[in-house]
Short mmCIF file of C-alpha atoms and ligand atoms in Angstrom, two decimals:
data_model
loop_
_atom_site.label_atom_id
_atom_site.label_comp_id
_atom_site.label_asym_id
_atom_site.label_seq_id
_atom_site.Cartn_x
_atom_site.Cartn_y
_atom_site.Cartn_z
CA MET G 22 17.88 38.82 8.22
CA HIS G 23 16.92 35.46 6.80
CA HIS G 24 13.21 34.89 6.12
CA ARG G 25 12.65 32.16 8.66
CA ASN G 26 14.34 34.10 11.42
CA ARG G 27 12.23 37.09 10.58
CA LEU G 28 9.16 34.94 10.68
CA LEU G 29 10.11 33.58 14.11
CA LEU G 30 10.87 37.07 15.34
CA SER G 31 7.51 38.24 14.09
CA LEU G 32 5.69 35.37 15.82
CA LEU G 33 7.65 36.02 18.99
CA SER G 34 6.83 39.67 19.04
CA VAL G 35 3.14 39.00 18.45
CA VAL G 36 3.33 37.21 21.80
CA LEU G 37 5.62 39.76 23.48
CA GLY G 38 3.70 42.61 21.88
CA LEU G 39 0.74 41.91 24.14
CA ALA G 40 2.87 42.48 27.21
CA THR G 41 4.51 45.66 25.94
CA PHE G 42 1.43 47.03 24.26
CA THR G 43 0.71 49.89 26.61
CA ALA G 44 4.15 51.35 25.97
CA LEU G 45 3.46 51.64 22.24
CA ALA G 46 1.51 54.13 20.28
CA ALA G 47 -1.28 51.80 19.19
CA LEU G 48 -1.93 53.40 15.85
CA GLN G 49 -4.03 51.11 13.74
CA ILE G 50 -4.73 50.80 10.07
CA VAL G 51 -8.47 50.31 9.50
CA PRO G 52 -8.89 48.89 5.99
CA GLY G 53 -11.87 50.28 4.10
CA GLY G 54 -12.42 53.28 6.36
CA THR G 55 -12.59 56.98 5.65
CA TRP G 56 -9.06 58.11 6.55
CA THR G 57 -8.87 61.80 7.40
CA ALA G 58 -5.56 63.42 6.46
CA SER G 59 -4.06 66.60 7.96
CA ASN G 60 -6.19 68.75 5.64
CA GLY G 61 -9.43 67.40 7.15
CA GLU G 62 -10.29 65.41 4.02
CA HIS G 63 -10.35 61.68 3.20
CA LEU G 64 -6.97 60.58 1.88
CA ASN G 65 -7.12 61.26 -1.84
CA ALA G 66 -4.33 59.11 -3.29
CA HIS G 67 -5.91 56.28 -5.27
CA GLY G 68 -3.92 53.87 -7.44
CA ALA G 69 -1.03 55.01 -5.26
CA GLY G 70 2.58 54.11 -4.70
CA VAL G 71 4.93 54.83 -1.81
CA ILE G 72 8.51 56.07 -1.86
CA GLN G 73 10.41 56.06 1.43
CA VAL G 74 12.94 58.86 1.92
CA ASN G 75 14.94 58.58 5.12
CA ASN G 76 12.30 57.69 7.71
CA THR G 77 9.37 59.26 5.93
CA PHE G 78 6.89 57.50 3.66
CA TYR G 79 5.50 59.55 0.77
CA LEU G 80 2.19 58.31 -0.60
CA ILE G 81 1.60 59.51 -4.16
CA GLY G 82 -1.66 58.80 -5.96
CA GLU G 83 -4.68 59.98 -7.91
CA ASP G 84 -7.03 62.69 -6.66
CA LYS G 85 -10.49 61.33 -7.44
CA SER G 86 -12.44 64.22 -5.90
CA GLN G 87 -13.72 65.19 -9.37
CA GLY G 88 -14.53 61.65 -10.55
CA SER G 89 -12.54 59.63 -13.09
CA SER G 90 -11.06 62.55 -15.09
CA PHE G 91 -7.62 63.79 -14.13
CA PHE G 92 -7.66 66.50 -11.50
CA ALA G 93 -4.38 66.12 -9.57
CA VAL G 94 -1.66 63.76 -8.43
CA ASN G 95 -1.46 64.20 -4.65
CA CYS G 96 1.32 63.56 -2.17
CA TYR G 97 0.96 62.77 1.56
CA SER G 98 3.72 62.03 4.07
CA SER G 99 3.78 59.89 7.20
CA VAL G 100 6.27 58.23 9.51
CA ASP G 101 3.81 55.65 10.89
CA LEU G 102 1.62 54.81 7.84
CA VAL G 103 -1.48 55.92 9.81
CA GLN G 104 -1.29 59.71 10.25
CA TRP G 105 -0.93 61.41 6.85
CA THR G 106 0.12 65.00 6.22
CA TYR G 107 -1.10 66.50 2.95
CA GLU G 108 2.00 67.78 1.12
CA GLY G 109 0.22 69.13 -1.96
CA ALA G 110 -0.40 68.33 -5.63
CA LEU G 111 2.60 67.18 -7.70
CA LEU G 112 0.69 67.55 -10.98
CA SER G 113 -2.53 69.51 -11.50
CA ARG G 114 -5.10 69.82 -14.26
CA THR G 115 -4.19 72.43 -16.86
CA SER G 116 -6.82 74.61 -18.47
CA SER G 117 -6.85 73.46 -22.10
CA SER G 118 -6.78 70.27 -24.10
CA SER G 119 -5.74 70.66 -27.74
CA GLY G 120 -4.29 67.22 -28.11
CA ASP G 121 -0.53 67.78 -27.87
CA ASP G 122 1.61 66.32 -25.08
CA ASN G 123 1.49 69.39 -22.89
CA ASP G 124 -2.25 68.96 -22.77
CA ASP G 125 -2.07 65.41 -21.40
CA LEU G 126 -2.95 67.10 -18.13
CA GLY G 127 -5.94 69.03 -19.54
CA PRO G 128 -9.68 68.60 -18.91
CA ASN G 129 -11.27 65.20 -19.61
CA ARG G 130 -7.94 63.37 -19.56
CA ILE G 131 -6.96 60.24 -17.65
CA ILE G 132 -3.87 60.10 -15.43
CA GLU G 133 -3.66 56.93 -13.37
CA ARG G 134 -1.31 54.96 -11.10
CA PRO G 135 1.46 57.56 -10.68
CA LYS G 136 4.62 55.98 -9.23
CA VAL G 137 7.84 57.71 -8.15
CA ILE G 138 11.43 56.42 -7.79
CA TYR G 139 14.68 58.27 -7.11
CA ASN G 140 17.52 58.33 -9.63
CA ASP G 141 20.90 58.30 -7.84
CA LEU G 142 22.81 59.47 -10.97
CA THR G 143 20.68 62.49 -11.93
CA LYS G 144 19.48 63.11 -8.34
CA LYS G 145 15.93 63.51 -9.63
CA TYR G 146 12.69 61.99 -8.45
CA VAL G 147 11.12 60.40 -11.52
CA MET G 148 7.36 59.84 -11.86
CA TRP G 149 5.80 57.47 -14.39
CA MET G 150 2.05 57.33 -14.94
CA HIS G 151 -0.65 55.97 -17.24
CA VAL G 152 -1.78 58.71 -19.63
CA ASP G 153 -4.98 58.34 -21.60
CA SER G 154 -7.91 59.94 -23.38
CA SER G 155 -11.34 59.63 -21.76
CA ASN G 156 -12.16 56.54 -23.88
CA TYR G 157 -8.80 54.95 -22.99
CA GLY G 158 -7.75 55.00 -26.67
CA ASP G 159 -4.40 56.78 -26.25
CA ALA G 160 -2.92 54.03 -24.00
CA LYS G 161 0.37 55.81 -23.24
CA VAL G 162 2.80 56.45 -20.40
CA GLY G 163 3.88 59.88 -19.16
CA VAL G 164 7.05 60.94 -17.33
CA ALA G 165 7.66 63.84 -14.94
CA THR G 166 10.60 64.78 -12.71
CA SER G 167 11.43 66.90 -9.69
CA ASP G 168 14.41 67.78 -7.49
CA THR G 169 12.36 67.11 -4.36
CA VAL G 170 10.10 64.20 -3.58
CA CYS G 171 7.05 66.28 -2.67
CA GLY G 172 8.38 69.78 -2.06
CA LYS G 173 6.97 71.33 -5.24
CA PRO G 174 5.13 70.39 -8.48
CA TYR G 175 6.83 68.02 -10.92
CA GLU G 176 7.96 69.04 -14.40
CA TYR G 177 5.95 67.09 -16.99
CA HIS G 178 7.97 65.73 -19.93
CA GLY G 179 5.27 64.27 -22.20
CA SER G 180 3.86 60.87 -23.13
CA PHE G 181 4.54 57.96 -25.52
CA ARG G 182 3.80 54.28 -26.09
CA PRO G 183 6.61 52.19 -24.55
CA LEU G 184 8.33 50.13 -27.32
CA GLY G 185 5.45 51.32 -29.52
CA MET G 186 2.99 49.17 -27.57
CA GLU G 187 -0.31 50.07 -25.90
CA SER G 188 0.18 50.77 -22.21
CA ARG G 189 -2.60 51.07 -19.64
CA ASP G 190 -2.04 50.19 -15.96
CA ILE G 191 1.59 50.62 -14.94
CA GLY G 192 3.91 49.86 -12.07
CA LEU G 193 7.46 51.04 -11.45
CA PHE G 194 10.27 49.13 -9.81
CA LYS G 195 13.80 50.12 -8.78
CA ASP G 196 16.18 47.27 -7.98
CA ASP G 197 18.23 48.69 -5.11
CA ASP G 198 20.91 46.02 -5.64
CA ASP G 199 22.05 47.37 -9.03
CA GLY G 200 20.15 50.66 -9.40
CA ARG G 201 18.31 49.43 -12.50
CA ALA G 202 14.67 50.40 -12.83
CA TYR G 203 11.79 48.84 -14.74
CA LEU G 204 8.38 49.87 -16.04
CA LEU G 205 5.62 47.30 -15.61
CA THR G 206 3.06 47.89 -18.33
CA GLU G 207 -0.21 46.30 -19.37
CA ASP G 208 -0.16 45.89 -23.14
CA ARG G 209 -3.74 44.80 -23.85
CA LYS G 210 -2.88 43.11 -27.16
CA ASN G 211 0.09 41.08 -25.90
CA GLY G 212 0.14 40.84 -22.11
CA LEU G 213 2.02 42.25 -19.15
CA ARG G 214 5.53 43.56 -19.83
CA ILE G 215 8.59 44.29 -17.73
CA ASN G 216 10.64 46.94 -19.57
CA LEU G 217 14.12 48.05 -18.45
CA LEU G 218 14.52 51.85 -18.20
CA THR G 219 17.53 53.86 -19.38
CA PRO G 220 20.03 54.87 -16.64
CA ASP G 221 18.30 58.27 -16.26
CA TYR G 222 14.92 56.46 -15.85
CA LEU G 223 13.35 58.75 -18.47
CA SER G 224 12.86 56.26 -21.33
CA ILE G 225 12.71 52.56 -22.15
CA SER G 226 16.09 50.91 -22.74
CA GLY G 227 16.60 48.90 -25.95
CA THR G 228 13.92 47.50 -28.19
CA THR G 229 12.62 44.43 -26.37
CA SER G 230 10.99 43.71 -23.02
CA THR G 231 12.93 42.08 -20.18
CA HIS G 232 9.92 39.80 -19.89
CA LEU G 233 6.48 39.47 -21.47
CA PHE G 234 3.75 37.53 -19.65
CA PRO G 235 1.25 36.45 -22.34
CA THR G 236 -1.50 36.89 -19.73
CA ALA G 237 -4.16 39.55 -19.19
CA ILE G 238 -2.96 41.12 -15.92
CA GLU G 239 -3.28 44.76 -14.84
CA SER G 240 -2.42 46.90 -11.78
CA PRO G 241 1.08 45.36 -11.56
CA ALA G 242 3.28 45.80 -8.47
CA LEU G 243 6.74 44.27 -8.01
CA LEU G 244 8.62 43.52 -4.80
CA LYS G 245 12.13 42.14 -4.24
CA LEU G 246 13.14 40.69 -0.88
CA SER G 247 16.65 40.43 0.52
CA SER G 248 16.61 36.74 -0.44
CA GLY G 249 16.92 37.98 -4.04
CA ARG G 250 13.47 36.69 -4.97
CA TYR G 251 11.04 38.87 -6.92
CA TYR G 252 7.29 38.82 -6.26
CA LEU G 253 5.01 40.28 -8.91
CA PHE G 254 1.37 41.02 -8.05
CA GLY G 255 -1.53 42.00 -10.27
CA SER G 256 -5.23 41.87 -10.97
CA HIS G 257 -7.33 40.23 -13.65
CA LEU G 258 -9.21 42.59 -15.97
CA THR G 259 -12.72 43.15 -14.55
CA GLY G 260 -13.04 46.95 -14.78
CA TRP G 261 -13.84 48.71 -11.49
CA SER G 262 -15.09 45.41 -10.00
CA PRO G 263 -12.62 43.46 -7.88
CA ASN G 264 -11.40 39.92 -8.55
CA ASP G 265 -9.10 37.37 -6.93
CA ASN G 266 -5.73 39.06 -7.59
CA VAL G 267 -2.69 36.89 -8.30
CA TYR G 268 1.10 36.75 -7.91
CA THR G 269 4.10 35.02 -9.44
CA THR G 270 7.71 34.79 -8.23
CA SER G 271 11.16 34.41 -9.76
CA THR G 272 14.84 34.90 -8.93
CA ASN G 273 15.38 36.54 -12.32
CA LEU G 274 13.22 39.26 -13.87
CA SER G 275 13.68 37.55 -17.25
CA GLY G 276 12.10 34.44 -15.78
CA PRO G 277 11.28 31.69 -15.49
CA TRP G 278 8.34 32.83 -13.34
CA THR G 279 6.09 30.51 -11.34
CA ASP G 280 2.46 30.01 -12.33
CA TRP G 281 0.12 32.83 -11.25
CA LYS G 282 -1.61 31.99 -7.96
CA ILE G 283 -4.09 33.79 -5.70
CA PHE G 284 -2.84 35.18 -2.37
CA ALA G 285 -6.06 36.26 -0.59
CA ASP G 286 -8.93 33.96 0.41
CA LYS G 287 -10.44 32.38 -2.70
CA GLY G 288 -13.65 34.09 -3.78
CA SER G 289 -13.04 37.12 -1.55
CA ASN G 290 -12.07 39.22 -4.58
CA THR G 291 -8.93 40.16 -2.65
CA TYR G 292 -11.23 41.44 0.13
CA ALA G 293 -12.96 43.61 -2.47
CA SER G 294 -9.81 45.40 -3.59
CA GLN G 295 -7.34 45.72 -6.45
CA THR G 296 -3.56 45.72 -6.08
CA SER G 297 -1.99 49.15 -6.11
CA PHE G 298 1.43 48.76 -4.47
CA ILE G 299 3.41 46.36 -2.30
CA LEU G 300 5.43 48.17 0.38
CA ASN G 301 8.41 46.65 2.20
CA TYR G 302 8.76 48.97 5.20
CA GLY G 303 11.46 47.05 7.03
CA ASN G 304 11.82 44.58 9.89
CA GLY G 305 10.16 41.88 7.82
CA ASN G 306 7.04 43.96 7.30
CA VAL G 307 5.51 43.86 3.85
CA MET G 308 2.17 45.58 3.28
CA TYR G 309 -0.35 44.93 0.53
CA MET G 310 -1.91 48.19 -0.63
CA GLY G 311 -5.11 47.88 -2.63
CA ASP G 312 -7.91 50.13 -3.81
CA ARG G 313 -11.54 49.39 -3.00
CA TRP G 314 -13.08 51.27 -5.90
CA HIS G 315 -16.59 52.69 -5.47
CA SER G 316 -17.32 53.21 -9.16
CA ASN G 317 -20.56 55.16 -8.50
CA ASN G 318 -18.75 57.65 -6.26
CA LEU G 319 -15.02 57.35 -6.93
CA GLN G 320 -14.02 59.97 -4.36
CA SER G 321 -15.31 57.68 -1.61
CA SER G 322 -13.11 54.77 -2.75
CA SER G 323 -11.17 53.40 0.20
CA TYR G 324 -7.91 51.65 0.86
CA ILE G 325 -7.36 48.03 1.80
CA TRP G 326 -3.93 47.88 3.39
CA LEU G 327 -3.05 44.58 5.05
CA PRO G 328 0.11 42.79 6.19
CA LEU G 329 1.45 40.20 3.72
CA ASN G 330 2.88 36.96 4.98
CA ILE G 331 5.61 35.94 2.55
CA THR G 332 7.48 32.68 2.84
CA GLU G 333 10.07 31.43 0.32
CA THR G 334 7.40 29.95 -1.91
CA GLU G 335 4.10 31.33 -0.76
CA VAL G 336 2.34 34.66 -0.28
CA ILE G 337 -0.66 34.83 2.06
CA LEU G 338 -2.97 37.80 2.68
CA LYS G 339 -5.52 37.54 5.49
CA ASN G 340 -8.30 40.03 6.10
CA ARG G 341 -8.43 42.05 9.31
CA GLY G 342 -10.78 44.74 10.63
CA SER G 343 -7.72 46.61 11.89
CA TRP G 344 -4.03 46.00 12.67
CA ILE G 345 -0.97 47.85 13.96
CA PRO G 346 1.82 48.36 11.40
CA ASN G 347 4.45 49.59 13.92
CA ALA G 348 6.10 51.42 11.02
CA ASP G 349 7.82 54.01 13.23
CA SER G 350 9.40 51.39 15.49
CA ASP G 351 11.75 48.48 14.85
CA LEU G 352 9.01 45.96 15.59
CA PRO G 353 7.05 43.73 13.26
CA TRP G 354 3.36 44.53 12.82
CA THR G 355 0.95 43.28 15.49
CA GLU G 356 -2.69 42.32 15.70
CA SER G 357 -5.04 44.94 17.13
CA PRO G 358 -6.16 44.44 20.72
CA ALA G 359 -9.73 43.53 21.59
CA GLU G 360 -12.31 46.23 20.96
CA LYS G 361 -15.38 47.54 22.74
CA SER G 362 -18.33 49.36 21.20
CA TYR G 363 -20.25 52.34 22.55
CA GLU G 364 -23.58 53.09 20.87
CA GLY G 365 -24.01 56.59 19.47
CA GLU G 366 -27.75 56.66 20.23
CA GLN G 367 -27.09 55.83 23.88
CA GLY G 368 -24.96 58.92 24.37
CA GLU G 369 -26.10 62.23 25.77
CA TYR G 370 -27.69 64.50 23.16
CA SER G 371 -27.35 68.25 22.92
CA GLY G 372 -28.44 70.86 20.42
CA GLY G 373 -30.71 69.30 17.78
CA ALA G 374 -29.16 65.83 17.93
CA ARG G 375 -31.55 62.92 18.48
CA GLU G 376 -32.03 59.23 17.94
CA VAL G 377 -32.82 58.08 14.39
CA SER G 378 -33.57 54.64 13.03
CA CYS G 379 -30.74 53.30 10.95
CA ALA G 380 -30.92 50.16 8.80
CA GLY G 381 -27.77 48.11 9.19
CA CYS G 382 -26.67 49.93 12.35
CA SER G 383 -26.27 48.00 15.57
CA ARG G 384 -29.64 48.04 17.44
CA GLY G 385 -31.08 49.53 14.22
CA LYS G 386 -30.45 52.99 15.64
CA ALA G 387 -27.97 55.83 15.44
CA ALA G 388 -27.44 59.33 16.77
CA GLY G 389 -28.69 61.66 14.04
CA TYR G 390 -28.85 65.41 13.42
CA ILE G 391 -25.24 65.91 14.45
CA GLY G 392 -24.11 69.39 13.42
CA GLY G 393 -26.55 71.43 11.35
CA THR G 394 -26.11 75.09 10.56
CA SER G 395 -28.32 76.41 13.38
CA THR G 396 -29.03 73.49 15.73
CA ASN G 397 -25.40 72.36 16.36
CA GLY G 398 -26.31 68.85 17.45
CA SER G 399 -23.73 66.78 19.29
CA ILE G 400 -23.46 63.50 21.12
CA THR G 401 -21.38 62.90 24.24
CA ILE G 402 -20.30 59.36 25.10
CA THR G 403 -18.90 58.92 28.59
CA GLY G 404 -17.42 56.05 30.58
CA ILE G 405 -15.19 54.84 27.77
CA LYS G 406 -12.67 52.32 29.02
CA SER G 407 -9.13 52.15 27.72
CA ASN G 408 -5.92 50.50 28.81
CA ASN G 409 -3.93 52.52 26.35
CA GLY G 410 -2.93 55.20 28.83
CA GLY G 411 0.79 55.37 28.09
CA GLU G 412 2.66 57.64 25.70
CA GLY G 413 0.05 60.38 25.74
CA GLY G 414 -2.79 57.92 25.11
CA VAL G 415 -2.52 58.05 21.33
CA THR G 416 -4.71 55.49 19.63
CA THR G 417 -7.00 54.88 16.70
CA ILE G 418 -10.72 54.64 17.33
CA GLN G 419 -13.40 53.80 14.78
CA ILE G 420 -16.66 55.66 14.29
CA ARG G 421 -19.26 53.51 12.51
CA TYR G 422 -21.57 55.85 10.65
CA LYS G 423 -23.99 56.40 7.82
CA ASN G 424 -23.87 59.17 5.25
CA GLY G 425 -26.44 58.87 2.49
CA ASP G 426 -24.97 61.83 0.57
CA THR G 427 -22.56 61.56 -2.35
CA ASN G 428 -20.24 64.12 -0.81
CA PRO G 429 -18.44 63.62 2.48
CA ARG G 430 -19.88 64.95 5.73
CA TYR G 431 -17.69 66.21 8.56
CA ALA G 432 -17.70 66.17 12.34
CA GLY G 433 -15.56 67.52 15.14
CA VAL G 434 -14.32 64.75 17.45
CA SER G 435 -13.09 65.78 20.88
CA VAL G 436 -11.55 63.50 23.52
CA ASN G 437 -11.55 64.34 27.26
CA GLY G 438 -12.23 68.01 26.65
CA GLY G 439 -9.48 68.46 24.07
CA ALA G 440 -9.87 70.62 20.96
CA PRO G 441 -12.13 68.96 18.37
CA GLN G 442 -10.39 67.52 15.33
CA LYS G 443 -12.03 67.58 11.93
CA VAL G 444 -12.98 64.10 10.72
CA ALA G 445 -14.31 63.24 7.25
CA PHE G 446 -17.11 60.74 6.62
CA GLU G 447 -17.37 59.71 2.98
CA GLY G 448 -20.72 58.73 1.48
CA THR G 449 -21.74 55.19 2.43
CA ALA G 450 -24.38 54.62 -0.28
CA GLY G 451 -26.80 53.13 2.28
CA GLU G 452 -24.27 50.81 3.91
CA VAL G 453 -22.79 51.44 7.34
CA GLY G 454 -19.28 52.87 6.99
CA VAL G 455 -16.25 53.23 9.19
CA SER G 456 -14.29 56.38 9.85
CA SER G 457 -11.00 55.81 11.62
CA VAL G 458 -9.80 58.59 13.87
CA VAL G 459 -6.47 59.07 15.62
CA VAL G 460 -7.13 60.49 19.08
CA ARG G 461 -4.81 61.86 21.76
CA GLY G 462 -5.28 62.12 25.50
CA PHE G 463 -6.93 58.77 26.15
CA ARG G 464 -6.52 57.92 29.84
CA LYS G 465 -6.03 54.54 31.41
CA GLY G 466 -9.25 53.47 33.08
CA SER G 467 -12.92 54.02 32.30
CA GLY G 468 -13.16 57.79 32.61
CA ASN G 469 -12.83 58.75 28.95
CA THR G 470 -15.31 60.97 27.10
CA ILE G 471 -15.77 61.46 23.37
CA VAL G 472 -17.88 64.26 21.90
CA VAL G 473 -18.94 64.11 18.25
CA SER G 474 -20.25 67.47 17.09
CA GLY G 475 -20.72 69.34 13.85
CA TRP G 476 -17.83 71.01 12.12
CA GLU G 477 -18.28 74.73 11.75
CA GLY G 478 -19.77 75.66 8.39
CA ALA G 479 -19.97 72.03 7.24
CA GLY G 480 -23.70 71.46 7.75
CA TRP G 481 -24.91 68.06 8.91
CA GLY G 482 -22.50 65.50 10.28
CA PRO G 483 -22.89 61.75 9.83
CA ASP G 484 -25.37 59.56 11.71
CA VAL G 485 -23.26 57.94 14.42
CA ASP G 486 -23.96 54.23 14.86
CA ARG G 487 -21.25 53.48 17.40
CA VAL G 488 -17.73 54.24 18.50
CA VAL G 489 -15.31 51.30 18.59
CA VAL G 490 -12.38 51.59 20.96
CA PRO G 491 -9.39 49.26 21.44
CA VAL G 492 -9.28 48.01 25.03
CA GLU G 493 -6.44 45.42 24.91
C1 LIG K 527 17.58 62.45 3.92
O1 LIG K 527 18.74 62.44 4.72
C2 LIG K 527 19.90 62.93 4.06
C3 LIG K 527 21.10 62.70 4.96
O2 LIG K 527 20.85 63.19 6.26
C4 LIG K 527 19.70 64.41 3.72
O3 LIG K 527 20.80 64.92 3.03
C5 LIG K 527 18.47 64.53 2.82
O4 LIG K 527 18.17 65.88 2.57
C6 LIG K 527 17.25 63.87 3.46
N1 LIG K 527 16.17 63.87 2.48
C7 LIG K 527 14.97 64.38 2.72
C8 LIG K 527 13.99 64.36 1.61
O5 LIG K 527 14.66 64.85 3.81
C1 LIG K 528 18.60 36.19 -15.95
O1 LIG K 528 18.17 35.57 -17.15
C2 LIG K 528 18.76 36.12 -18.31
C3 LIG K 528 18.08 35.51 -19.53
O2 LIG K 528 18.05 34.11 -19.43
C4 LIG K 528 20.27 35.83 -18.29
O3 LIG K 528 20.88 36.41 -19.41
C5 LIG K 528 20.84 36.46 -17.00
O4 LIG K 528 22.20 36.10 -16.90
C6 LIG K 528 20.09 35.97 -15.79
N1 LIG K 528 20.57 36.73 -14.63
C7 LIG K 528 20.98 36.15 -13.53
C8 LIG K 528 21.42 37.06 -12.43
O5 LIG K 528 20.99 34.94 -13.40
C1 LIG K 529 2.60 32.82 7.63
O1 LIG K 529 2.21 31.68 6.87
C2 LIG K 529 2.75 30.48 7.33
C3 LIG K 529 2.44 29.39 6.31
O2 LIG K 529 1.07 29.21 6.17
C4 LIG K 529 2.16 30.19 8.71
O3 LIG K 529 2.72 29.00 9.23
C5 LIG K 529 2.51 31.36 9.64
O4 LIG K 529 1.86 31.18 10.87
C6 LIG K 529 2.07 32.68 9.05
N1 LIG K 529 2.61 33.76 9.87
C7 LIG K 529 1.89 34.78 10.28
C8 LIG K 529 2.59 35.83 11.09
O5 LIG K 529 0.70 34.89 10.04
C1 LIG K 530 -21.29 73.20 18.78
O1 LIG K 530 -21.24 72.24 19.82
C2 LIG K 530 -19.94 71.79 20.14
C3 LIG K 530 -20.04 70.66 21.13
O2 LIG K 530 -20.93 70.98 22.18
C4 LIG K 530 -19.12 72.98 20.63
O3 LIG K 530 -17.79 72.55 20.90
C5 LIG K 530 -19.10 74.05 19.56
O4 LIG K 530 -18.43 75.19 20.05
C6 LIG K 530 -20.51 74.42 19.15
N1 LIG K 530 -20.42 75.32 17.98
C7 LIG K 530 -21.18 76.40 17.87
C8 LIG K 530 -20.98 77.18 16.60
O5 LIG K 530 -21.96 76.72 18.72
#
């Protein structure tokens, strides 16, 4: 569909969406939250990319549970971009590091920004990644392949410098119109390169780049729309700290490209995030996927995923507390409905749970001593109103919390007497954080109850500031 029509359709359905809302599963993306995957842990796929196979999205990224050194490349699957099933590790740390290629995956190595595309000729899934030593001196790319997207570990084929040049952050792009694929690579000495791959996608084709931007840009991500226009996104070089990321467009990968421009609000540092991937998930929906790095506790780094508004000449990214991607329907994304808060400390306490003071929390208070190995504290919040009663009452709620630990805490969250689900709460380093939780069994009306309790064997849960519920 032509851009403008899609835009109209999207505006129209924002209006219509309000009327049909109760019929939809109102699953929301909550940028910056702790997102608990099917394994009960915060989604661990940083610097990620997405490959869509049939109707399933596979999110493939870095496991940062052990800090900056390589530990694993993880894969998660989802049909709605909100509920993620952990599929397993596609690459894992090997035991030794003697310096040869097979030890790229050894201790104290760097593997970053893994990206996967499918090769129609060889019928292999091909992964490219940034491979480095701990001081980032190697500056190479690595390649791995598999017969299945996430069904088993990938076979690692080794590393090299593309066209003999230093390569740090990478991106990968397959042009579905002609099947050609390209490596985007940050060559610190010369700039950002677009390099054509060989037909098997395992090496660089030829001896020159398709294009070289003589500009210091990292974390590259490339998108092509049905109009035939390419949009290339990237970040300036400011280490783990975010900056105002930029984009350029062209109708030809060889250029000419437009001047680099910002796409998020000026001075927002791209809402404190760095470009990781740009996902076109259909029906005019394009999602910006960025990393909010927490350099002091990398495992707690979160994800800033937001809808991109792309016109012929302009790309605009606006910040939102939450939004509904509608990825498993044929609708454009919609704004979240209005929300209502319920204070944790005003709930009913049981076990050892009790009110604690909490700097930064609403009312300066929270429900503390949730969980605990012997006291089993819990908080029960009743009288929660929801209009989202249709379709099994599936929705996303937010739990605002505090966790002063470095490691995540866990709680069981139960709705209307249902079985508790395990929810992760990453360390908040003194700030108030958000955990987003998909719940089932919400009823229309004001008779809903949420219990936040400890998770067996997990010690203390988070301090619960408040529960935020969409009400329409
Ligand atoms: C996708 O669908 C095709 C056609 O139905 C099927 O052959 C293929 O196995 C599916 N791929 C995956 C990864 O499920
Ligand atoms: C893109 O630009 C290159 C270099 O100028 C040129 O050779 C090629 O024909 C162009 N491709 C298209 C589709 O215009
Ligand atoms: C997209 O941006 C255009 C240009 O600023 C604006 O007119 C339009 O309302 C935006 N659309 C959405 C869905 O935000
Ligand atoms: C702890 O309390 C919760 C909520 O009251 C309850 O569901 C759970 O069974 C209790 N666990 C233990 C070990 O007593």
